[in-house]
Short mmCIF file of C-alpha atoms in Angstrom, two decimals:
data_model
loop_
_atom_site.label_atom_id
_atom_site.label_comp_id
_atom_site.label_asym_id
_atom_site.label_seq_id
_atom_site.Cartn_x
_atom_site.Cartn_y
_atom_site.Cartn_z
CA UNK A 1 -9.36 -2.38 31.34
CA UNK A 2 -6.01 -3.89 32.36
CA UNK A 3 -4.36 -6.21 29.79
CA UNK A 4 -1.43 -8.13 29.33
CA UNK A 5 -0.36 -10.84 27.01
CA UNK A 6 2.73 -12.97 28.51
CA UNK A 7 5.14 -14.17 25.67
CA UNK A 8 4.10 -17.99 26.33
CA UNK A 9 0.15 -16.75 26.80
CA UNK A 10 -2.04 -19.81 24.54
CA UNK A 11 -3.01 -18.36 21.35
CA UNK A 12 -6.04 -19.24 19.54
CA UNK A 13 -5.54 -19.08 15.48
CA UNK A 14 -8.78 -19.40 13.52
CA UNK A 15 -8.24 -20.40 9.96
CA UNK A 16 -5.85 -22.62 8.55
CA UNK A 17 -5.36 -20.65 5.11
CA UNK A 18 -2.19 -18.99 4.75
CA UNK A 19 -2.52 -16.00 6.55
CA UNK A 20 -3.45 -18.27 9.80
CA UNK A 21 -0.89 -20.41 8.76
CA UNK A 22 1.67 -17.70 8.59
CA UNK A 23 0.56 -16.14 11.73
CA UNK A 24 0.69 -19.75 13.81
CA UNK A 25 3.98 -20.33 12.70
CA UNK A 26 5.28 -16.71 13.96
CA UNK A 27 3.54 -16.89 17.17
CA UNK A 28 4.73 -20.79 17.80
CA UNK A 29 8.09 -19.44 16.73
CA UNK A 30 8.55 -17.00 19.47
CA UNK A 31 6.94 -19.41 22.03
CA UNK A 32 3.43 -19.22 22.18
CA UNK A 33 1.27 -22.48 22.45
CA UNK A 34 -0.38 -22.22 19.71
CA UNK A 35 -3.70 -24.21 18.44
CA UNK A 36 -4.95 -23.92 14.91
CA UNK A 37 -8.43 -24.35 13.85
CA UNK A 38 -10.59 -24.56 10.66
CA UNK A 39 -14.40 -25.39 9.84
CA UNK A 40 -12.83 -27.57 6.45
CA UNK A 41 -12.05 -30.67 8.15
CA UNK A 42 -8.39 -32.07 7.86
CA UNK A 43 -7.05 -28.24 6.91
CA UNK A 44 -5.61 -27.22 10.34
CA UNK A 45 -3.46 -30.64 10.09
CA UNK A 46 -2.90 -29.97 6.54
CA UNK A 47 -1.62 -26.75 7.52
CA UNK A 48 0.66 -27.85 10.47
CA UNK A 49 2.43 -30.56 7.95
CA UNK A 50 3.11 -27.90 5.27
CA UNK A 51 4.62 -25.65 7.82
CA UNK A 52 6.44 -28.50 9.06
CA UNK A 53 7.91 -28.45 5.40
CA UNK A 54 8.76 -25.19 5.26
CA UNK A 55 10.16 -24.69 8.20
CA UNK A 56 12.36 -27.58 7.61
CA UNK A 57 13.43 -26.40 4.43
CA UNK A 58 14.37 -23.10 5.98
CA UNK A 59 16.60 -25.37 8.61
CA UNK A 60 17.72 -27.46 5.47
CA UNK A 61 19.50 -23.39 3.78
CA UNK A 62 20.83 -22.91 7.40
CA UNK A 63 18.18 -19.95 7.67
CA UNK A 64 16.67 -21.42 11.16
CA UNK A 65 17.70 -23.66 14.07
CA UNK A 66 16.43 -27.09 13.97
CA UNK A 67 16.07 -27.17 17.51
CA UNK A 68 13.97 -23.83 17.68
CA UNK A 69 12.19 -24.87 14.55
CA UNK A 70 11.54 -28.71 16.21
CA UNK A 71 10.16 -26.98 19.31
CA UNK A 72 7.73 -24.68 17.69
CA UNK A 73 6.12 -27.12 15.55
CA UNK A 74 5.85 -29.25 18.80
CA UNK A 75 3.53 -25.98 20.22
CA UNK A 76 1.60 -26.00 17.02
CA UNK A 77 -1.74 -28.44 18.01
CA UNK A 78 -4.57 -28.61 15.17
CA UNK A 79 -7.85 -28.41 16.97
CA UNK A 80 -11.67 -29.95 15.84
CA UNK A 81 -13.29 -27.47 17.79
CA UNK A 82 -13.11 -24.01 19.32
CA UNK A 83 -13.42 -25.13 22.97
CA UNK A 84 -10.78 -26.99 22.40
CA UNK A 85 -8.71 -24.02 22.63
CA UNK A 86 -10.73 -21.84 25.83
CA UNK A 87 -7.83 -21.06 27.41
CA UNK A 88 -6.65 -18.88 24.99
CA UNK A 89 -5.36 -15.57 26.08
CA UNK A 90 -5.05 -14.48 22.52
CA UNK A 91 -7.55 -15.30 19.48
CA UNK A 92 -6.61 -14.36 16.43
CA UNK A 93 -8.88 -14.74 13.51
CA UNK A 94 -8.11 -15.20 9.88
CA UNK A 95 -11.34 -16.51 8.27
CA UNK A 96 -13.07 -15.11 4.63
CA UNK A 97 -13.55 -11.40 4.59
CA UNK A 98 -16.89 -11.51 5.25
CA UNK A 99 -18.53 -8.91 8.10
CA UNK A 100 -21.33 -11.38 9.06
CA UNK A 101 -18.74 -14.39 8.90
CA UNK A 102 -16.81 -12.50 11.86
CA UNK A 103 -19.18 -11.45 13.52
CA UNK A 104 -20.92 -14.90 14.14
CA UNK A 105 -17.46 -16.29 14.89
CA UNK A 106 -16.39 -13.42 18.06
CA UNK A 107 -19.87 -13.99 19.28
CA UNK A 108 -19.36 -17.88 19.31
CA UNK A 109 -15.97 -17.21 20.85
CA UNK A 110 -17.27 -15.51 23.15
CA UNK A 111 -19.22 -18.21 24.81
CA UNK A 112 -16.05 -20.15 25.17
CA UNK A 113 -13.19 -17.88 25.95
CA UNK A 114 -12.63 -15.92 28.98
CA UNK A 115 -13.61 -12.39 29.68
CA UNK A 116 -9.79 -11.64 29.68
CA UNK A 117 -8.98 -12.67 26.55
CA UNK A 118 -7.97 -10.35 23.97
CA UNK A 119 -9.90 -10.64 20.30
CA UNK A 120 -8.35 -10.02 17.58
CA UNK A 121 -9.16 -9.73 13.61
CA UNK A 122 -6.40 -9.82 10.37
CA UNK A 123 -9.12 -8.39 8.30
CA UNK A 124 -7.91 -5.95 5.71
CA UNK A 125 -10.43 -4.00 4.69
CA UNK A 126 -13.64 -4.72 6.81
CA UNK A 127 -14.22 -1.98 9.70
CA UNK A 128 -13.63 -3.54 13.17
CA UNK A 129 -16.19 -1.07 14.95
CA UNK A 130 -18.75 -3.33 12.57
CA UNK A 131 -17.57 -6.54 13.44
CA UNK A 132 -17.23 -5.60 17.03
CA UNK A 133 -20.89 -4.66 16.97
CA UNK A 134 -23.47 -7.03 19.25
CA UNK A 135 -20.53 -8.11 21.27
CA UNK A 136 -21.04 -8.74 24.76
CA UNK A 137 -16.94 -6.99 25.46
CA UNK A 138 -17.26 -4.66 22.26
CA UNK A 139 -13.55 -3.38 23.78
CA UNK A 140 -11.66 -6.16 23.61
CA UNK A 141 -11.42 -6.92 19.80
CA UNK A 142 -8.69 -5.38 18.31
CA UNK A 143 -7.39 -5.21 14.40
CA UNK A 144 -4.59 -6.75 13.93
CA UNK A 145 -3.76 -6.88 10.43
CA UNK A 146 -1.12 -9.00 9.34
CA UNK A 147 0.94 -8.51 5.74
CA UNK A 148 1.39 -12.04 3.12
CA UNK A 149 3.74 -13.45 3.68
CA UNK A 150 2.94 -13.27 7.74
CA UNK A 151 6.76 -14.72 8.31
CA UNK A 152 8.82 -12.31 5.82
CA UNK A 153 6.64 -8.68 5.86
CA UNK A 154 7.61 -6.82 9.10
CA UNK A 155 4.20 -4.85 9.49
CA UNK A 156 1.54 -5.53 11.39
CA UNK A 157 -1.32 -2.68 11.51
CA UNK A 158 -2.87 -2.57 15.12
CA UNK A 159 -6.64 -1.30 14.31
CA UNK A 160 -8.61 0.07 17.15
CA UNK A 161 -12.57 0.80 16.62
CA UNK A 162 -14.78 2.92 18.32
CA UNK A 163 -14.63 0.69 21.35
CA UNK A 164 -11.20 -0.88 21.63
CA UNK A 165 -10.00 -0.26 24.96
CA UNK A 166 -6.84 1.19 24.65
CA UNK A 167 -4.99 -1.08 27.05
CA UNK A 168 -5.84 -3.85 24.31
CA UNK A 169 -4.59 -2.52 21.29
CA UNK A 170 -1.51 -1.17 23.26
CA UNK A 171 -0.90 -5.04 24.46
CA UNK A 172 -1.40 -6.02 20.99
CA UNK A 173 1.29 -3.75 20.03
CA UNK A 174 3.63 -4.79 22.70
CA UNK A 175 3.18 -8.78 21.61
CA UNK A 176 3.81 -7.84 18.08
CA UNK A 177 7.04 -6.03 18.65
CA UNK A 178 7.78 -9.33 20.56
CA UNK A 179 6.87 -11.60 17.81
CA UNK A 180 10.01 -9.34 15.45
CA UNK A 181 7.39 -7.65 13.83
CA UNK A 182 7.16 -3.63 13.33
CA UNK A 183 3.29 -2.64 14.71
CA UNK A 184 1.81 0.78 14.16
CA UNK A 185 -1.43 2.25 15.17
CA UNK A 186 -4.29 2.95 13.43
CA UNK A 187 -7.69 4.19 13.72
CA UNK A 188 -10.14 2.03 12.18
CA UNK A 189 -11.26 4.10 9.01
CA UNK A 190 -11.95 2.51 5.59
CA UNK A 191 -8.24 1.24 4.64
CA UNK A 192 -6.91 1.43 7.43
CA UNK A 193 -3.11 3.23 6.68
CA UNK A 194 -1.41 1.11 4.15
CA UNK A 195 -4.70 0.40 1.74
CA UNK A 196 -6.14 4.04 1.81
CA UNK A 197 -2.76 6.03 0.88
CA UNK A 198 -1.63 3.65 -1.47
CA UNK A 199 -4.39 4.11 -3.57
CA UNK A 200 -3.14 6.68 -5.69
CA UNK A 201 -0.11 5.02 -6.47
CA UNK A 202 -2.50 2.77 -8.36
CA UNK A 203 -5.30 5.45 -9.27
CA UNK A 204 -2.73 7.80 -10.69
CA UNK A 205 -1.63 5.52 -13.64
CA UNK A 206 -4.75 4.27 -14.05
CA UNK A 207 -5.30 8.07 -15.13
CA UNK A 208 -2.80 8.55 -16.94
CA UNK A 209 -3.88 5.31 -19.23
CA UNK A 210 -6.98 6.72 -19.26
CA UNK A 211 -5.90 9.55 -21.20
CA UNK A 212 -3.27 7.95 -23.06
CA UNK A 213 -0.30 10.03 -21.49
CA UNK A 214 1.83 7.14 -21.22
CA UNK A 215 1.86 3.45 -21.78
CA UNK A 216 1.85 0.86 -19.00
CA UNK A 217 5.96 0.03 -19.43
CA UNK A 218 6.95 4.01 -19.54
CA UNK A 219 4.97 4.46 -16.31
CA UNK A 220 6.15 1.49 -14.42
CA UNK A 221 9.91 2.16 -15.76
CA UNK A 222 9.47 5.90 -14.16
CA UNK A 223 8.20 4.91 -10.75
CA UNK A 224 11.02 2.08 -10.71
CA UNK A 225 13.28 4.54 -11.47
CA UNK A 226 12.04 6.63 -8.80
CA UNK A 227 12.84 3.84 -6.45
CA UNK A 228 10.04 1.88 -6.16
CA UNK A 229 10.56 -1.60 -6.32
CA UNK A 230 7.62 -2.73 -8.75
CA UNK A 231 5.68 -0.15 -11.22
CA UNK A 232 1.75 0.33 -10.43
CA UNK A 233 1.13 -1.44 -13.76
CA UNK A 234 3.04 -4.81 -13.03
CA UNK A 235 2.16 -4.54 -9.35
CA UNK A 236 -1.63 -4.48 -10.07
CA UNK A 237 -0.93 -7.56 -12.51
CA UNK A 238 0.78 -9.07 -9.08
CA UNK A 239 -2.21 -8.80 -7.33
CA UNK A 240 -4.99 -9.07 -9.60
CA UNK A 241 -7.04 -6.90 -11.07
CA UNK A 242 -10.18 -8.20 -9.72
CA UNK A 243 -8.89 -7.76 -6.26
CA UNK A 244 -7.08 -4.72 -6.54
CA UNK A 245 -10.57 -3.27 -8.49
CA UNK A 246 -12.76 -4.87 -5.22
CA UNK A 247 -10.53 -2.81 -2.84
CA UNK A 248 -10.65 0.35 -4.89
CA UNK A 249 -14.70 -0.23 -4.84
CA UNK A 250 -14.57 -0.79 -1.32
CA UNK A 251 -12.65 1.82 -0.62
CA UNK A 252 -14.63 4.18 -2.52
CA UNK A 253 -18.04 3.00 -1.44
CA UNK A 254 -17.08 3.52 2.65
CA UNK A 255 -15.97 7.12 1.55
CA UNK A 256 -19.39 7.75 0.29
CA UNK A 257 -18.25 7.56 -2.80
CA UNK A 258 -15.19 10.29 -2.46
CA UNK A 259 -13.75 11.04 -6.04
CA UNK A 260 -10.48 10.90 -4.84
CA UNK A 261 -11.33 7.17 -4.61
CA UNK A 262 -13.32 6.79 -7.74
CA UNK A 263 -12.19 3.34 -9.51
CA UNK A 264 -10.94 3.93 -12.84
CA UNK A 265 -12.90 2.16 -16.39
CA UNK A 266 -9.89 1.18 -17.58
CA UNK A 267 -9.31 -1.43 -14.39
CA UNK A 268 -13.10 -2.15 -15.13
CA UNK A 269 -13.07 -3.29 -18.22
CA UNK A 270 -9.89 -5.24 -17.48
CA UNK A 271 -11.78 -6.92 -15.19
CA UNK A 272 -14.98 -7.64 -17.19
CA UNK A 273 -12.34 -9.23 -19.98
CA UNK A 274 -10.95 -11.68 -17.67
CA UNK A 275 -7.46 -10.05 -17.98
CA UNK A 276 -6.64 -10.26 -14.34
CA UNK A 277 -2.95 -10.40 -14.91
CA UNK A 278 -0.17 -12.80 -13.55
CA UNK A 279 -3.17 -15.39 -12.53
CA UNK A 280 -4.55 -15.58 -15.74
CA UNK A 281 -1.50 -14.97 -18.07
CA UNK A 282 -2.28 -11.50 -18.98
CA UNK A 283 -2.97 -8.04 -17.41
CA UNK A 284 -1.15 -5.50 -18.77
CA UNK A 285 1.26 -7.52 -19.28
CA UNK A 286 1.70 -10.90 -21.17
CA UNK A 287 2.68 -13.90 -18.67
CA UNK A 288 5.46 -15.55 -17.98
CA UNK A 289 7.52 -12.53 -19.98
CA UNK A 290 6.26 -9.69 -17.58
CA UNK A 291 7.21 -6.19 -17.70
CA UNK A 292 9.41 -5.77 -20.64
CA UNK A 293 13.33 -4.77 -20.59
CA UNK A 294 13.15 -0.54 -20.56
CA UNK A 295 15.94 1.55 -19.41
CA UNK A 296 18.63 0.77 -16.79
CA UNK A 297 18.09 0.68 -13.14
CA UNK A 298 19.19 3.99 -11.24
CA UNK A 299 22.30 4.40 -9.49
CA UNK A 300 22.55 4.83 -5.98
CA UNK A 301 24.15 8.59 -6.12
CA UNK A 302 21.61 11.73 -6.25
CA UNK A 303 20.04 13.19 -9.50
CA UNK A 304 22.10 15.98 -11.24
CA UNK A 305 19.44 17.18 -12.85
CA UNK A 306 18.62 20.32 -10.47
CA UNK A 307 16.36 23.25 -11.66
CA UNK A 308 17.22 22.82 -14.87
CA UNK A 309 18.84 24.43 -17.45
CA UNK A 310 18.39 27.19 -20.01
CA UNK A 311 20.16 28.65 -23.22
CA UNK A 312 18.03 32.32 -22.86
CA UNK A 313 16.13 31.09 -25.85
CA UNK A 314 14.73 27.50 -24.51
CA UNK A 315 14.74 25.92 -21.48
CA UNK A 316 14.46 22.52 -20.20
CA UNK A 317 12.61 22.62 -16.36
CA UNK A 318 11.43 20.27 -13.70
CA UNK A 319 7.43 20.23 -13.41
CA UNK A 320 5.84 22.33 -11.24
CA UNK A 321 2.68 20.56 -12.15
CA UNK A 322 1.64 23.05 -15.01
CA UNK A 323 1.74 21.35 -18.54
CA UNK A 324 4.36 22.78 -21.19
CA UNK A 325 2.01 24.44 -22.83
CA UNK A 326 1.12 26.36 -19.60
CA UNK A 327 4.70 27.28 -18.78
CA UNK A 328 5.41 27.85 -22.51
CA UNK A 329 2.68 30.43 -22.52
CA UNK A 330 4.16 31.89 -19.17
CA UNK A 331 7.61 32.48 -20.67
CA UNK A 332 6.77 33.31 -23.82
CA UNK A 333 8.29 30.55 -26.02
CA UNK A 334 7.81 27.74 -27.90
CA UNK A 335 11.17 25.98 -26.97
CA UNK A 336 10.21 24.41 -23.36
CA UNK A 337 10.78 20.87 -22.10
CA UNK A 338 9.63 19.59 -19.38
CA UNK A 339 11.16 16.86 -16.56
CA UNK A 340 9.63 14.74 -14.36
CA UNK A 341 10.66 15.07 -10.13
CA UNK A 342 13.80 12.95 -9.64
CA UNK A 343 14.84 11.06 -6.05
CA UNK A 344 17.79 9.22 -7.42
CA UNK A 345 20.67 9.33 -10.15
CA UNK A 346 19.76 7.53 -13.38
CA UNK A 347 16.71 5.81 -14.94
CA UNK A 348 14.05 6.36 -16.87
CA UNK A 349 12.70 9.91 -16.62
CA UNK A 350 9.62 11.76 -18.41
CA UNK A 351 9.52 14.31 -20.10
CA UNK A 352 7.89 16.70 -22.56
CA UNK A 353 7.42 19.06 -24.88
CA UNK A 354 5.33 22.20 -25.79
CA UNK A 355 3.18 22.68 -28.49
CA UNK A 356 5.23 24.03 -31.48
CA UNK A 357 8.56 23.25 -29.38
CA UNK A 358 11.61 23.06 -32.45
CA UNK A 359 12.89 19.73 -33.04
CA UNK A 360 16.38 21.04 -32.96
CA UNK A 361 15.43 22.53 -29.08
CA UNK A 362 13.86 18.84 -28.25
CA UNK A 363 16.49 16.91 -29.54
CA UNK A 364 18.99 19.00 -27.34
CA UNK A 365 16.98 18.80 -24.83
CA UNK A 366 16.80 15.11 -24.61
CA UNK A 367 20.48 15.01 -25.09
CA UNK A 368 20.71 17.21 -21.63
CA UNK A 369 18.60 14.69 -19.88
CA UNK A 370 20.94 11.96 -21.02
CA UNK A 371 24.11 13.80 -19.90
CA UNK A 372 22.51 13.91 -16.29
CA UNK A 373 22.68 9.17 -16.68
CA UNK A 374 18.67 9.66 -17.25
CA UNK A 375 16.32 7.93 -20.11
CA UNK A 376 14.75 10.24 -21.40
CA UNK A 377 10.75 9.06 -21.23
CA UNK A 378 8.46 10.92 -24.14
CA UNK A 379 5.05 10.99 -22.57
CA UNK A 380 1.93 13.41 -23.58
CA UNK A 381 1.90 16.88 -22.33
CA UNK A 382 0.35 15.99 -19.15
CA UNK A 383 -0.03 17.99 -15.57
CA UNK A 384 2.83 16.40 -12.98
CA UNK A 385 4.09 14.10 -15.83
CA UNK A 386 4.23 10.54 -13.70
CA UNK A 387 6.16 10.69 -10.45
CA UNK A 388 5.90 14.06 -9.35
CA UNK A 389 1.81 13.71 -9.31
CA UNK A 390 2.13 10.13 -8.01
CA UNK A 391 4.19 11.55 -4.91
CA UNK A 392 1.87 15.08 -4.57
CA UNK A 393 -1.33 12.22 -4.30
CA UNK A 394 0.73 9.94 -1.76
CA UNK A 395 1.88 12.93 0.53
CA UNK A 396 -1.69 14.23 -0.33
CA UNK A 397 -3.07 11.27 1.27
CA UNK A 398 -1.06 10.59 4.00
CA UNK A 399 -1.44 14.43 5.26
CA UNK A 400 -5.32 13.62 5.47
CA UNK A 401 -4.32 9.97 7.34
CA UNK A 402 -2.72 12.13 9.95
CA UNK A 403 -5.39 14.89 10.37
CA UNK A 404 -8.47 12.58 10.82
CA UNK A 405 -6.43 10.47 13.25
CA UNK A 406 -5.65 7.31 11.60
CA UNK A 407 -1.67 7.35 12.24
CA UNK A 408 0.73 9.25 13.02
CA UNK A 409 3.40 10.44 10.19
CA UNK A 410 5.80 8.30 11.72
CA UNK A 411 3.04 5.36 11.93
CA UNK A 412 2.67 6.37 8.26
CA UNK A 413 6.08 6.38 7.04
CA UNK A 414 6.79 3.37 8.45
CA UNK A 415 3.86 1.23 7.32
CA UNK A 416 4.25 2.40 3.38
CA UNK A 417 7.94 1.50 3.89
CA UNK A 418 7.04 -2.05 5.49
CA UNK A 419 3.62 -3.16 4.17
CA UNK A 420 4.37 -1.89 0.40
CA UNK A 421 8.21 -1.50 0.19
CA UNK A 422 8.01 2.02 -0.84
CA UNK A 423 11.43 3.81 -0.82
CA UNK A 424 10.87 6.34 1.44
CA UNK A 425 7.85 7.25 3.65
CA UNK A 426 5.00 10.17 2.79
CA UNK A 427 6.28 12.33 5.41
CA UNK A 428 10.14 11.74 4.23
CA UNK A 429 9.12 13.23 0.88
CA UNK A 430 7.56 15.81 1.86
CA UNK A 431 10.63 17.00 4.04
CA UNK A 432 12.73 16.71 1.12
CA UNK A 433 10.39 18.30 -1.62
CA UNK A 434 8.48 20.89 0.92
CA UNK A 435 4.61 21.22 1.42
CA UNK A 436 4.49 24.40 -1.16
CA UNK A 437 6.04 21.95 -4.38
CA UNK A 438 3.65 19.53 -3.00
CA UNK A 439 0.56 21.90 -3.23
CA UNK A 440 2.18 23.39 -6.83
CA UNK A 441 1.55 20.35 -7.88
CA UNK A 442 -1.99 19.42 -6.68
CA UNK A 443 -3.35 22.88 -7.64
CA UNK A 444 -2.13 22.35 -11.13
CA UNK A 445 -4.11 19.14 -11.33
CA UNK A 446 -6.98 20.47 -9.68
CA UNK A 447 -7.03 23.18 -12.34
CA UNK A 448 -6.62 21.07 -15.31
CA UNK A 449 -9.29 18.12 -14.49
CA UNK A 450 -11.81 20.66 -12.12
CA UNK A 451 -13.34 18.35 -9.43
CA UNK A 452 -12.44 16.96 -5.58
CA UNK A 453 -10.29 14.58 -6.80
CA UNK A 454 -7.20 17.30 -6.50
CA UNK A 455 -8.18 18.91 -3.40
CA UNK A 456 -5.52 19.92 -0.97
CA UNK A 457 -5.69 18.52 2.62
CA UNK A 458 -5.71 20.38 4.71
CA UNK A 459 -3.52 19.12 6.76
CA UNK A 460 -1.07 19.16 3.96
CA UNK A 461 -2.21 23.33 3.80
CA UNK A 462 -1.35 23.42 7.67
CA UNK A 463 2.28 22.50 6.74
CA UNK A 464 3.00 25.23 4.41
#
């Protein structure tokens, strides 16, 4: 199958919310005719007007051209009905996650597009070999998933199921480097890349609240520390905790119910009490406050804390994954503190102690850790402390991505960078830290909480 999509081919957008919003206004943008349509009557033109807005706001801050700006809204045409639009070359749909809503919409399409046109769908989290299924041209429908908001996040995921052709998703890839955007490809498996190996940056301090290792503002300073722009804990009150919970279920559920997956009670019950977070003024966090003042941000310059260091009597050590009390017993002493894995100078960083550890060895201790511009962060003697287990689970992940074909490392460095902001991608850690820490780590989970959740990929094994 032969495909090409021209840089001024028609393109069809189906829904006016704003994801097809966003999307019309970056395909109008970089000269596509674009037509906009929407079952709610008066939405696609409700749409068009608010970009309008926008856009002309952006002109007003000098951000855009008012001439490029007045000649893609001219492009932008709100349609009543789908044949308004057959001579599409490019349909792009952006309707209510819903399997059976997409499928009845591609086989409508069908009937009123040509055979040549490419069909794409910006779902998230529905499988596009399902919603492909019954088509009459099965290999022309493509994923195409889109990040909010379409016009600032760089990413777009290009999806291929069982029966893309690959000349289709490759021309999908080709428009959306044209459009400024940064596509990568991706098997279509539950998550697609950026949903399935972000989950444990979620799942692992919804753990450690489990447990009560930590509270939600020690965690979230940690990871911020570590250089992630928002902590798992405010970033799940960003989202909402009913839709962060449905994707975790979702996820879970297509894995046939995979532990590594399994959604945590805590999110649960946060969802059953209507605590949803930002949306309804408190998660776990009270709104408009937020995440509370912690520790200061770190520095730009590399962590001095090293291997550690020792007196011959106690020693304070970066985590290997084994609790204090397990290197305690190892060494044979009492007087062992424990780090967390550091990327960057400064911040908040936890720690802990052994059972029976001297206050006069903790308090020195802690006074190290604050000599190398860290905060020191008391948590519970836990396996991996916080960052070191929520890297080991990322890497974990993304090894497995690779291995069953999803993505490529690159495809997956570059789509946790882009569609989550993380700091660095999978693969970058694990250059830096090495596949052995990595597996340290994971084994020392595994043999603390016994189940799959732990398991080493093996793709990760294959690396070390």
């Amino acid at each position: 199958m032969s495909t090409t999509l021209p840089n001024d081919a028609p393109v069809l957008v189906v829904g006016a919310g704003i994801m097809g919003a966003g999307i019309a206004q970056v395909a109008a943008l970089a000269g596509h005719p674009v037509r906009l349509f929407d079952t709610r009557e008066g939405a696609a033109a409700g749409a068009r007007d608010k970009l309008a807005a926008s856009l002309q706001a952006l002109v007003a801050k000098g951000k855009l051209d008012a001439a490029a700006v007045d000649a893609a809204l001219a492009r932008i045409a709100p349609v009543a009905q789908l044949a308004d639009a057959a001579d599409a070359q490019l349909v792009v749909e952006a309707i209510v996650e819903d399997l059976a809503a997409k499928r009845g919409l591609f086989r409508q399409l069908e009937g009123i597009v040509a055979d040549g046109t490419v069909l794409a769908t910006n779902t998230s989290s529905i499988s596009v070999t399902a919603i492909a299924n019954g088509l009459r041209l099965p290999q022309r429908l493509v994923g195409m998933h889109f990040f909010n908001p379409v016009p600032l996040m760089k990413l777009v995921e290009v999806v291929s199921g069982l029966q893309t052709a690959r000349p289709v998703a490759d021309a999908v890839f080709a428009l959306a480097a044209a459009w400024g955007k940064v596509p990568v490809h991706a098997r279509s498996t539950p998550g697609f890349i950026v949903n399935r190996i972000a989950r444990p940056y979620y799942a692992e301090a919804l753990a450690l609240l489990l447990e009560q290792a930590a509270t939600p503002q020690q965690i979230d300073a940690c990871l911020r520390a570590a250089g992630f722009r928002m902590g798992p804990c405010e970033l799940m009150d960003l989202i909402g905790h009913d839709t962060n919970f449905a994707v975790t279920c979702s996820v879970f559920e297509a894995n046939f119910q995979d532990k590594r997956y399994m959604p945590s009670l805590v999110q649960r019950e946060m969802v059953d009490g209507g605590l949803l977070g930002r949306k309804t003024g408190r998660g776990f966090y009270t709104y408009p406050d937020g995440l509370p003042a912690f520790a200061p941000a770190p520095d730009a310059g590399p962590s001095r804390t090293g291997a550690g260091w020792s007196d011959g009597a106690g020693h304070v050590l970066p985590t290997d994954g084994r609790t204090a009390a397990e290197r305690a017993a190892a060494l044979g002493t009492h007087d062992v503190v424990l780090f967390d894995r550091t990327l960057r100078g400064g911040g908040a960083l936890a720690c802990t102690a052994a059972p029976g550890c001297s206050d006069a060895w903790r308090a020195q201790a802690l006074d190290w850790i604050t000599a190398q511009s860290h905060t020191p962060v008391p948590v519970a003697d836990t396996p991996g402390l916080v960052v070191a287990r929520t890297l080991a689970m990322l890497v974990n992940e993304a090894c497995d991505a690779v291995l069953q074909g999803v993505c490529t490392p690159e495809g997956a460095d570059a789509a946790m960078k882009l569609g989550v902001n993380y700091p660095a991608g999978p693969f970058e850690w694990l250059a830096g830290w090495g596949a052995a820490g990595v597996i340290d780590v994971l084994q020392a989970l595994d043999a603390c909480y016994r189940g799959e959740r732990y398991r080493v990929s093996p793709g990760l094994r294959r690396r070390a």
